[in-house]
mmCIF file of C-alpha atoms in Angstrom:
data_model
loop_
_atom_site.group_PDB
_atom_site.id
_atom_site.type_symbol
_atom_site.label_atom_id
_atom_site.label_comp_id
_atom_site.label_asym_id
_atom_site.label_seq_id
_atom_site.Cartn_x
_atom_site.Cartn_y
_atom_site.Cartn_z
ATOM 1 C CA UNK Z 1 113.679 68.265 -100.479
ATOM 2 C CA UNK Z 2 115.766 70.472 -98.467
ATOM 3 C CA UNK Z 3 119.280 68.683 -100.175
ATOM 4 C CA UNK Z 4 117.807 70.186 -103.772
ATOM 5 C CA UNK Z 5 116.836 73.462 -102.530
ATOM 6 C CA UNK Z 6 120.288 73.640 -101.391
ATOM 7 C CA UNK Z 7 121.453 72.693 -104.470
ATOM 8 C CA UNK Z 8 119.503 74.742 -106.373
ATOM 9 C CA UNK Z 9 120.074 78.275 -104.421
ATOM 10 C CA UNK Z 10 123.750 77.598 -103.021
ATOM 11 C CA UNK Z 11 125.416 79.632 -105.721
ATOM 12 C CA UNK Z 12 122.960 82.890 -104.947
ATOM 13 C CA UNK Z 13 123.541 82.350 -101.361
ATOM 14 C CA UNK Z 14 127.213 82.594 -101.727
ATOM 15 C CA UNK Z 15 126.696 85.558 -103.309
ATOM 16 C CA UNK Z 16 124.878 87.209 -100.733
ATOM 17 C CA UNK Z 17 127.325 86.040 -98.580
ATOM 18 C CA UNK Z 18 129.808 87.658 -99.715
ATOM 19 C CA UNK Z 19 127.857 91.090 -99.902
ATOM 20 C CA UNK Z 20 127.379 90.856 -96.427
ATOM 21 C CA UNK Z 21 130.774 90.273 -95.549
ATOM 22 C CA UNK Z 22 131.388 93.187 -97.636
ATOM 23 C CA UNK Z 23 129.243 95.609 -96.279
ATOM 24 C CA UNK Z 24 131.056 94.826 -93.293
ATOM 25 C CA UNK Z 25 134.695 95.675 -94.161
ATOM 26 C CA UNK Z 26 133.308 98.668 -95.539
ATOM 27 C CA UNK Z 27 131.684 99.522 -92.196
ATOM 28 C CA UNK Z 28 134.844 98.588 -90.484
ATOM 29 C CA UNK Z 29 136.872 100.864 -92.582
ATOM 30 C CA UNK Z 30 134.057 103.776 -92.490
ATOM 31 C CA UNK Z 31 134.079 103.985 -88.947
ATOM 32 C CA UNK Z 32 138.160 103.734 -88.487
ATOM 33 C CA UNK Z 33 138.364 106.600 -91.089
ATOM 34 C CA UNK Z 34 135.521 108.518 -89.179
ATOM 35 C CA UNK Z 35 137.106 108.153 -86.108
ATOM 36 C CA UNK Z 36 140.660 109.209 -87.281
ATOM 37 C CA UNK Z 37 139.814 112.442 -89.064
ATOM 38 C CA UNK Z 38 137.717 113.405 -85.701
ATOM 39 C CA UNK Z 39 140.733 112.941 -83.529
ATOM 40 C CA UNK Z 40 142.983 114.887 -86.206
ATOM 41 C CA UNK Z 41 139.989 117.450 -86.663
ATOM 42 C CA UNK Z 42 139.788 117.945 -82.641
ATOM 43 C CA UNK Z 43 143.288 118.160 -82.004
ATOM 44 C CA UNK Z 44 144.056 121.173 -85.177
ATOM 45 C CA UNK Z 45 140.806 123.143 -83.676
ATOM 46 C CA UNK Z 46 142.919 123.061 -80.169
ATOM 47 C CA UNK Z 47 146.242 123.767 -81.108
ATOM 48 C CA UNK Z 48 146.457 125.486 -84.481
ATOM 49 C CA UNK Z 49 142.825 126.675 -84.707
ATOM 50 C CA UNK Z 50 142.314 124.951 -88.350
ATOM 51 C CA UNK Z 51 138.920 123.277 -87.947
ATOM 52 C CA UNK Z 52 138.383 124.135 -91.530
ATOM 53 C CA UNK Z 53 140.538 121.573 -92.927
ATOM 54 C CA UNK Z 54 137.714 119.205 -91.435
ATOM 55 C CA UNK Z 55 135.208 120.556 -93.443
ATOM 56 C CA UNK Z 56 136.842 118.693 -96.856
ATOM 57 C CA UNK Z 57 137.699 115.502 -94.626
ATOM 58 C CA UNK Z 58 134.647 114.362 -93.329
ATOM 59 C CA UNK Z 59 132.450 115.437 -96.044
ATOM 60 C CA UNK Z 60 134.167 112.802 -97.726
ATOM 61 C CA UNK Z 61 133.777 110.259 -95.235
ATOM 62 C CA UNK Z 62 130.260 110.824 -94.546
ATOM 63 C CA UNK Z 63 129.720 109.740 -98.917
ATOM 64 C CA UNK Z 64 131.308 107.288 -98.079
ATOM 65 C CA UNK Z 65 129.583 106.057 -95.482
ATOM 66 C CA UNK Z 66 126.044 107.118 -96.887
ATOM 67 C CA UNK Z 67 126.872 104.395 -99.870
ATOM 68 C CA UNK Z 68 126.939 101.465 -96.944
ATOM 69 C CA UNK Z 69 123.650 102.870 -95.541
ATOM 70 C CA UNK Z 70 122.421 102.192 -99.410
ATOM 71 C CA UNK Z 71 123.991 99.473 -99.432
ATOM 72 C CA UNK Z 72 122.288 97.513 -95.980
ATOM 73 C CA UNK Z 73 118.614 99.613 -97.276
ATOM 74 C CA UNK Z 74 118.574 97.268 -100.631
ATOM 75 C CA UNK Z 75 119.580 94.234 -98.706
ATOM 76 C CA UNK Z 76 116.346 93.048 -98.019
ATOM 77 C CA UNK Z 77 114.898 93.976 -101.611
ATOM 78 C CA UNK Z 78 118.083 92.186 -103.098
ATOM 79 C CA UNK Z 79 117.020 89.075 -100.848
ATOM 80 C CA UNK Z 80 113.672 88.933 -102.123
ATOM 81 C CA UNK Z 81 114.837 89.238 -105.863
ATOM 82 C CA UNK Z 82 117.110 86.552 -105.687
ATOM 83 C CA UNK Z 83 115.893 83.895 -103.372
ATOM 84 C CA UNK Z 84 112.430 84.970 -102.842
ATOM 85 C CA UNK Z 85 110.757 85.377 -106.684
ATOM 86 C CA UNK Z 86 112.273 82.486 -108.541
ATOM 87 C CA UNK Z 87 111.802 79.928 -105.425
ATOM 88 C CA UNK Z 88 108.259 79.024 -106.740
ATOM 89 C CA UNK Z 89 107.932 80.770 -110.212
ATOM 90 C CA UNK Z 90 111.223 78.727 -111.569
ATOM 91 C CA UNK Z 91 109.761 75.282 -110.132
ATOM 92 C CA UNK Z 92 106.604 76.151 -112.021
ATOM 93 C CA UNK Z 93 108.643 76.662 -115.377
ATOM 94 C CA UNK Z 94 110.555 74.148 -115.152
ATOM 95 C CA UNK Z 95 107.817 71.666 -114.300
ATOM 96 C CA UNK Z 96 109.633 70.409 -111.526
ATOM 97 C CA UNK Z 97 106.960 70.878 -108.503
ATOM 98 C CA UNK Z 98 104.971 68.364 -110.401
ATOM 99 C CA UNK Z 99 107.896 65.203 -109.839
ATOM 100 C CA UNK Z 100 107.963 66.469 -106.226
ATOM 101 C CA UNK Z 101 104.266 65.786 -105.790
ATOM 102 C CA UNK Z 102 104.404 62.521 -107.728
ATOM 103 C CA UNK Z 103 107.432 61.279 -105.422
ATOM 104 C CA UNK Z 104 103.877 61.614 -102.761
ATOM 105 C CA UNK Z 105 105.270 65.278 -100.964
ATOM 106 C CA UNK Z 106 101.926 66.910 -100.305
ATOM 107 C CA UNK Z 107 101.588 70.607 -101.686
ATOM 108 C CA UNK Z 108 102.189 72.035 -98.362
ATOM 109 C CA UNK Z 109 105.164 70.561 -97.165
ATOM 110 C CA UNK Z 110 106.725 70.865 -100.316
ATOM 111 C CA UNK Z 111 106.200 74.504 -99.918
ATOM 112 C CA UNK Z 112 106.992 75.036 -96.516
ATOM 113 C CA UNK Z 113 110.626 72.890 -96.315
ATOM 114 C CA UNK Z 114 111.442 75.002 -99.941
ATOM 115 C CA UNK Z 115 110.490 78.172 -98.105
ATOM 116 C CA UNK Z 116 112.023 77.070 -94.678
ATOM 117 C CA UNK Z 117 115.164 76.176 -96.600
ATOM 118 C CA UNK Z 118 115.801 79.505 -97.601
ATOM 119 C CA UNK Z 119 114.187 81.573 -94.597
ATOM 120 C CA UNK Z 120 116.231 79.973 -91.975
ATOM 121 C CA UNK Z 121 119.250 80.981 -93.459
ATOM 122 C CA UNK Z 122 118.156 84.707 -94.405
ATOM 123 C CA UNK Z 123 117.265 85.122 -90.485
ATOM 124 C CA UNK Z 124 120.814 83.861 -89.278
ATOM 125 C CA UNK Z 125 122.117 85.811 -91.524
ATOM 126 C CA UNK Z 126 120.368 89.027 -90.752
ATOM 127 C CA UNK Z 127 120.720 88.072 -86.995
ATOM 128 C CA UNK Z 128 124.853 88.029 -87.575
ATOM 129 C CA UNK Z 129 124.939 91.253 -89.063
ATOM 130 C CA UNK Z 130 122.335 92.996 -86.864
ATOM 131 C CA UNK Z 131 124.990 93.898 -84.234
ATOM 132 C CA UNK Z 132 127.947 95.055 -86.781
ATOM 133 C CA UNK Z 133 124.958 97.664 -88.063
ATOM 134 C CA UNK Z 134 123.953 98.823 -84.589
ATOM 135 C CA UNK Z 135 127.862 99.442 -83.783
ATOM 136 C CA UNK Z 136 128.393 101.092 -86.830
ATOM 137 C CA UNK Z 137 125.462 103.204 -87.151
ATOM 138 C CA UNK Z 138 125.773 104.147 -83.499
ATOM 139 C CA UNK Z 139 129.581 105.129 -83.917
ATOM 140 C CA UNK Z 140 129.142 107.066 -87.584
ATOM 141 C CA UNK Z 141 125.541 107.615 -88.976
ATOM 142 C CA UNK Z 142 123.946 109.421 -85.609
ATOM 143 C CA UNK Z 143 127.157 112.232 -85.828
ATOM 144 C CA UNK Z 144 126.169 112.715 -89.146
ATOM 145 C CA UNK Z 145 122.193 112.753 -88.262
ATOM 146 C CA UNK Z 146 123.701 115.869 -86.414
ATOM 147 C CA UNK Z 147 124.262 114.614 -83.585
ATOM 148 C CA UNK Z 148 120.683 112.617 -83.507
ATOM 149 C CA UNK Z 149 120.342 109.298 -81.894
ATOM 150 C CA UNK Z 150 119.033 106.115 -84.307
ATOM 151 C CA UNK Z 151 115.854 107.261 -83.861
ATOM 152 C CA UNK Z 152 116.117 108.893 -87.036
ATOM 153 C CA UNK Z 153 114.117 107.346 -89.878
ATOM 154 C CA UNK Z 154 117.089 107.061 -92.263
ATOM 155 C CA UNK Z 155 118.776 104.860 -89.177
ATOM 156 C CA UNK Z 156 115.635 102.752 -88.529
ATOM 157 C CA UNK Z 157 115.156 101.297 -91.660
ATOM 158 C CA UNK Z 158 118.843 99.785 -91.653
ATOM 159 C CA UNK Z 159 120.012 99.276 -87.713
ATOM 160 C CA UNK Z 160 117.870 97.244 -84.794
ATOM 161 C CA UNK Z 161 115.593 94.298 -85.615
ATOM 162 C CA UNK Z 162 113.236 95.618 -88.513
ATOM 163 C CA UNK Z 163 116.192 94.565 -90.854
ATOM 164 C CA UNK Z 164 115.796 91.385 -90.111
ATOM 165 C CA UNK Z 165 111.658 91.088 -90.190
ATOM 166 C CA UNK Z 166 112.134 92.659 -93.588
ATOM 167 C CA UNK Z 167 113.921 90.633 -95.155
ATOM 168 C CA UNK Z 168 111.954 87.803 -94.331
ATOM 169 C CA UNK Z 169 109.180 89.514 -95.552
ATOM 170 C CA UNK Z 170 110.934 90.340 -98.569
ATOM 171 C CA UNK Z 171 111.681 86.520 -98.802
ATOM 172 C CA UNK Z 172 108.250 85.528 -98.834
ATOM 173 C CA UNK Z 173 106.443 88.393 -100.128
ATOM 174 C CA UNK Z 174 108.798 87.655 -103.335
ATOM 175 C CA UNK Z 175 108.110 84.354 -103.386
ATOM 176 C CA UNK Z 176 103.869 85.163 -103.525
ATOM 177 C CA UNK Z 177 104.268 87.068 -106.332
ATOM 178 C CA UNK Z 178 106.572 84.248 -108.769
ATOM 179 C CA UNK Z 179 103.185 82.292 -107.144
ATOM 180 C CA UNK Z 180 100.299 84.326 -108.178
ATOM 181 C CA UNK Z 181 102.110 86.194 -111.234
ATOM 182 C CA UNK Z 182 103.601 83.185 -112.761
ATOM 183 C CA UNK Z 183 103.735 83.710 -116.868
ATOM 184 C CA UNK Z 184 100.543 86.498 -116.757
ATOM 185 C CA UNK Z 185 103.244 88.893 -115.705
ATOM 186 C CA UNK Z 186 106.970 89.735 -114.821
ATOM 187 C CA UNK Z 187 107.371 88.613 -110.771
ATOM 188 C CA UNK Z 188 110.433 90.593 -110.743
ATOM 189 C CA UNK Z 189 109.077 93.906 -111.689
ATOM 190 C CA UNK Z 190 105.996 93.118 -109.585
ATOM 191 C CA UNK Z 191 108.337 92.136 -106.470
ATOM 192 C CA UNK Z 192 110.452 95.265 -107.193
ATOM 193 C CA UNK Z 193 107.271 97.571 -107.046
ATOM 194 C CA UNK Z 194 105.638 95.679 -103.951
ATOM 195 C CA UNK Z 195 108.689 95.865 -101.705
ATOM 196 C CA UNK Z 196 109.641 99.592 -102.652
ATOM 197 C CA UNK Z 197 105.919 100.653 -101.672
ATOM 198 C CA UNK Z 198 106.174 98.960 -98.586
ATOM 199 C CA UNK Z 199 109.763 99.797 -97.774
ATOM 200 C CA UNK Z 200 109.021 103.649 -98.668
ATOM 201 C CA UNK Z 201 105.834 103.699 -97.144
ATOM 202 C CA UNK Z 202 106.566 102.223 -94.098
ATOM 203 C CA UNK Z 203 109.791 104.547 -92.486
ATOM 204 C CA UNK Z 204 107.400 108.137 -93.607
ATOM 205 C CA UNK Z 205 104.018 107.018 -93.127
ATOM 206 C CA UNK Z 206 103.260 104.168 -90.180
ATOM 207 C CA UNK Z 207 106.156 104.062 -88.353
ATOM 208 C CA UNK Z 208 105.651 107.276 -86.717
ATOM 209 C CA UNK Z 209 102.097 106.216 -85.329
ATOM 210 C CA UNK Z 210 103.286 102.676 -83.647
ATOM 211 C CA UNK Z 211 104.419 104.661 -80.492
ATOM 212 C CA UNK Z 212 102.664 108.173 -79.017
ATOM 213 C CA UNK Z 213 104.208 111.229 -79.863
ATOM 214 C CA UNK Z 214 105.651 113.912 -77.737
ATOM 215 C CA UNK Z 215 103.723 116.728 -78.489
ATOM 216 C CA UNK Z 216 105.939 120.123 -78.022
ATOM 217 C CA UNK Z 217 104.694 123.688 -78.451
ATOM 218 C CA UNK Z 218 106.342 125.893 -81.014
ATOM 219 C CA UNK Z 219 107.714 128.402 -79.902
ATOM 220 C CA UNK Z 220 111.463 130.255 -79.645
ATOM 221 C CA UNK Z 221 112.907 128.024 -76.717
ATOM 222 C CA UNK Z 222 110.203 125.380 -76.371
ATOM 223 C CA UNK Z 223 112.251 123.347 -78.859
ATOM 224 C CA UNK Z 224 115.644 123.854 -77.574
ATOM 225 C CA UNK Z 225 114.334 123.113 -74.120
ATOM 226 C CA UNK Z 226 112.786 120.274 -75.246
ATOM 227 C CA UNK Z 227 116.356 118.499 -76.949
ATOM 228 C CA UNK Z 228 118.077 119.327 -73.717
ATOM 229 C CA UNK Z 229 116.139 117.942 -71.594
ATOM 230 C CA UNK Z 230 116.528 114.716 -73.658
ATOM 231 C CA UNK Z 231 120.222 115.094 -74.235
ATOM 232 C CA UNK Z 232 119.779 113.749 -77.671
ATOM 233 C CA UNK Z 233 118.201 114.757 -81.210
ATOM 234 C CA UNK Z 234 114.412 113.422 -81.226
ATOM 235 C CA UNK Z 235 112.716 112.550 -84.552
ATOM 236 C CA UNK Z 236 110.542 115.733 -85.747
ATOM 237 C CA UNK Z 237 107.740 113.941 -87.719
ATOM 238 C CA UNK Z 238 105.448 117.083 -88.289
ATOM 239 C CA UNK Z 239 104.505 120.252 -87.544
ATOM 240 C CA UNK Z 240 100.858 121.274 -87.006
ATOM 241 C CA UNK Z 241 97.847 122.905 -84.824
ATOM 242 C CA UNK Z 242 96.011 121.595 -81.843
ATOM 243 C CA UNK Z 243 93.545 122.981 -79.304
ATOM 244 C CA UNK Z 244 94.894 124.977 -76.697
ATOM 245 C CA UNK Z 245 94.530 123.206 -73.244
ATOM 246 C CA UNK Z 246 91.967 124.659 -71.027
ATOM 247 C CA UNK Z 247 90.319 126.771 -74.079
ATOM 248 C CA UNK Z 248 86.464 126.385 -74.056
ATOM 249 C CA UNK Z 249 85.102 125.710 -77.375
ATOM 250 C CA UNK Z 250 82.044 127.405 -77.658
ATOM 251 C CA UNK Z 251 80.069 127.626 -80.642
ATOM 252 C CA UNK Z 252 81.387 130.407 -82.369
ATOM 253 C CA UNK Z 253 84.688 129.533 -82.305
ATOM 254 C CA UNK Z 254 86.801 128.678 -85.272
ATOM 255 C CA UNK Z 255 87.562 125.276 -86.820
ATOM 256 C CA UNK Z 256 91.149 125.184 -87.717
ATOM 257 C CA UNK Z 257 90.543 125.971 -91.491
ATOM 258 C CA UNK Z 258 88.181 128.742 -90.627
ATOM 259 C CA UNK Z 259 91.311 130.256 -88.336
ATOM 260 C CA UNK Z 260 93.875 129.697 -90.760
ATOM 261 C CA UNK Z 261 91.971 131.278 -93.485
ATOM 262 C CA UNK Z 262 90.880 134.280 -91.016
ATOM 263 C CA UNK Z 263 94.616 135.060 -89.860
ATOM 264 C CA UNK Z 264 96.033 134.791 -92.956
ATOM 265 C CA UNK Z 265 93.558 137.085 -95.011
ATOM 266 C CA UNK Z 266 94.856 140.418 -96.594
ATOM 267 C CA UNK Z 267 92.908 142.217 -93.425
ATOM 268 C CA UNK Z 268 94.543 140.592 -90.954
ATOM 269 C CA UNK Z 269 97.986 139.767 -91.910
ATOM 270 C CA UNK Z 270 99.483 143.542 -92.573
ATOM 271 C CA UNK Z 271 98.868 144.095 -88.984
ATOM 272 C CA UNK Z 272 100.775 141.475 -88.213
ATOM 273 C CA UNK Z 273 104.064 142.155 -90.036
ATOM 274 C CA UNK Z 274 103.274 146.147 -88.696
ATOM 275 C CA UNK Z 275 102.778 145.892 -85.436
ATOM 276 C CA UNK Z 276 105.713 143.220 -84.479
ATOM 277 C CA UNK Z 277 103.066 140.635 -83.063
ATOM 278 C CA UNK Z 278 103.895 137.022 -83.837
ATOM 279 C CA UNK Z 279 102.311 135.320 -86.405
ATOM 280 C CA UNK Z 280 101.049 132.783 -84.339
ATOM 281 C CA UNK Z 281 99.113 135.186 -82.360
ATOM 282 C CA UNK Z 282 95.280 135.323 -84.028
ATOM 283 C CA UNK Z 283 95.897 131.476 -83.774
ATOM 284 C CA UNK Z 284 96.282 131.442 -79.868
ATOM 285 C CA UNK Z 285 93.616 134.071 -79.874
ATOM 286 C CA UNK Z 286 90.871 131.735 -81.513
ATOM 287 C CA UNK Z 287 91.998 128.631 -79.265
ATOM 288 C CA UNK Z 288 94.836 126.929 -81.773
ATOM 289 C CA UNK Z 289 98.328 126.320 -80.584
ATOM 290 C CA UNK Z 290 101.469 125.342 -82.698
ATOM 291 C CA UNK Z 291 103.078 122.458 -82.278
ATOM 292 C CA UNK Z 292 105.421 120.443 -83.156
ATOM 293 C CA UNK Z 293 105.302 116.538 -82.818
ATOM 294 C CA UNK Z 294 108.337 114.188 -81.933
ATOM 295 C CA UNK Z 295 109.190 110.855 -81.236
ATOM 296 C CA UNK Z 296 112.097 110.956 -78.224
ATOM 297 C CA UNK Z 297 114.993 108.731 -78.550
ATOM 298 C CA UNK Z 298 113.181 106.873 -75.737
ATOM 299 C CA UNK Z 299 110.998 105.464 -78.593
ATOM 300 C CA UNK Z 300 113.606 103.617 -79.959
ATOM 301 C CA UNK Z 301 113.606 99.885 -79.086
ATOM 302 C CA UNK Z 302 109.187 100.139 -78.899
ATOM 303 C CA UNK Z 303 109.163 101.333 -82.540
ATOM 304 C CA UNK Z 304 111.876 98.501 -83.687
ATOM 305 C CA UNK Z 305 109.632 95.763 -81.898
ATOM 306 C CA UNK Z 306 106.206 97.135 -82.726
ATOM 307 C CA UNK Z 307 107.201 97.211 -86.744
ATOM 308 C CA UNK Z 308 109.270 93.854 -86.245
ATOM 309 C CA UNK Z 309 105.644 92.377 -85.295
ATOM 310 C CA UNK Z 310 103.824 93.982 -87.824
ATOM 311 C CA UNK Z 311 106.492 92.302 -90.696
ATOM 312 C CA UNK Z 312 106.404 88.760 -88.733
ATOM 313 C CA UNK Z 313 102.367 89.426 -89.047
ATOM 314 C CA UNK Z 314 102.232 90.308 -92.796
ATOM 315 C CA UNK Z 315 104.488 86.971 -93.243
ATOM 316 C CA UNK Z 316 102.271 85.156 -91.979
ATOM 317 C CA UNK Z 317 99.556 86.172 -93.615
ATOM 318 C CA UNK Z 318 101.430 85.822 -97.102
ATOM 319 C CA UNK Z 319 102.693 82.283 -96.370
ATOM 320 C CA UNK Z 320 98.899 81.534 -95.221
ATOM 321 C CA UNK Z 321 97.690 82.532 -99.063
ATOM 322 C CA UNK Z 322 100.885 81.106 -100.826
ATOM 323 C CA UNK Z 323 100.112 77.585 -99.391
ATOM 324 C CA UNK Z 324 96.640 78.194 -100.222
ATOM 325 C CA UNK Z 325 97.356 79.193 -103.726
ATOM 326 C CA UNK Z 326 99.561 76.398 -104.562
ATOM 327 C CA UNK Z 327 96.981 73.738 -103.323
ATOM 328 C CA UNK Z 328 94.734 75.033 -105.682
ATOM 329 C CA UNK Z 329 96.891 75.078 -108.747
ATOM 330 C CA UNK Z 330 96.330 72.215 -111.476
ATOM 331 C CA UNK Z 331 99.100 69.906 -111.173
#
């Protein structure tokens, strides 16, 4: 069973192969170029005062480098597409699951060794490239983040271990859909939609909750003090209003909608911009405070892990209802 799955997929895992291994000269190169114009860069700004010149080198280098960061972001979809969607959905066309079952392969196994057959190798080969990312992203995409650290959602989708967990996910998610869709529907538009809601989805709207925030107030310095004391750019997920500590709440103060609507009325606001006050002022009079809410660096390696277990979770869940769906199917 494993032998024919082999046989069957070995051309499309070459290919993948050979992605992977170029992705990684390009990150080889990316990084040697970054790293050469910065020397050249740092060394004209000391001696002939010319840091301009940089500004049409590394612009250049940073595309450059932004087309690998596409590159490793569609891995995992690509995986899905082309091991993950036809792994059932093409045995089911071709009638071919029916002379495994015949040759007495139960349902289940038959699914498991053709998914195992093509998981195992997705994993090692995630594994392998895991630590080329994390150097590369480390050396070149957190200068660029300004310098951030990876905690920055555009590095967390393609550095750490969530690569990996994705792509298995990918893998198996894919390989659902060519189960359930079969010839109702197209699995590869269906696979294409699933994994680009959760792969959007995931960086902008959960990821930021799977660790607590750092919750810093907004004010001239309280920012600046804030990244210094880290050493290191912190991920601003959002802005917003919360009560001032120590304020009593008694009941006829505002509710946050009632405050912004007061302080930003036609009555109020000209006295603002008159009188100099800050705009955040009627705020901290009625009990609000701005702030602004981060995740530190620190967060890193909890947020990789946490997401990591909620992908290895949702696989096996998925696997769970593809071997259930398959032992229901009419032979």
């Amino acid at each position: 069973m494993i032998w024919i799955t082999w046989r069957r997929y070995r051309v499309r895992l070459i290919m993948l192969a050979l992605y992977v291994v170029a992705l990684i000269v390009f990150m080889v190169l990316t990084e040697h170029s970054f790293h050469s114009a910065t020397a050249g860069c740092q060394q004209l700004k000391v001696i002939l005062n010319e840091g301009r010149q940089c500004n049409t080198v590394l612009p250049g280098i940073e595309s450059k480098a932004s087309y690998v960061a596409v590159g490793l972001g569609i891995l995992p979809l690509l995986i899905g597409l082309v091991l993950g969607t036809p792994m059932v959905a093409s045995e089911f066309a071709g009638k071919t699951n029916r002379l495994a079952w015949l040759q007495g392969i139960t349902r289940t196994r038959w699914l498991l060794a053709t998914w195992l057959t093509l998981a195992i190798p997705t994993v090692v080969a995630m594994s392998l490239l895991a630590p080329v990312v994390q150097w590369w992203a480390t050396h070149t995409q957190s200068t660029f983040s300004l310098g951030g650290d990876l905690i920055q959602p555009a590095q967390m989708v393609i550095s750490g271990v969530d690569p990996i967990a994705l792509a298995l996910l990918a893998l198996t998610f894919a390989m659902f859909v060519g189960i359930v869709c079969r010839r109702i529907v197209s699995p590869y538009a269906t696979s294409v939609i699933g994994l680009g809601l959760v792969m959007t989805l995931m960086p902008t709207e959960v990821l930021s909750s799977l660790a607590s925030k750092v919750v810093v107030p907004n004010r001239l310095n309280g920012i600046a003090t804030f990244r210094r004391s880290l050493g290191q750019l912190p991920w601003l997920v959002r802005g917003g209003y919360r009560r001032l500590p120590g304020f009593r709440v008694g009941p006829h103060a505002f509710s946050l909608s009632h405050t912004v609507r007061f302080c930003t009325n036609s009555a109020y606001w000209p006295n603002v911009v008159v009188n100099g006050n800050e705009p955040t002022s009627c705020f901290t009079k009625h009990g609000w405070q701005s702030v602004e809410f981060y995740q530190p660096a620190s967060h890193y390696w909890i947020l990789q892990w946490r997401e990591a277990g909620l992908y290895a979770g949702a696989v096996l869940i998925i696997l769970g209802l593809s071997v259930w769906a398959v032992r229901r199917w009419r032979a």
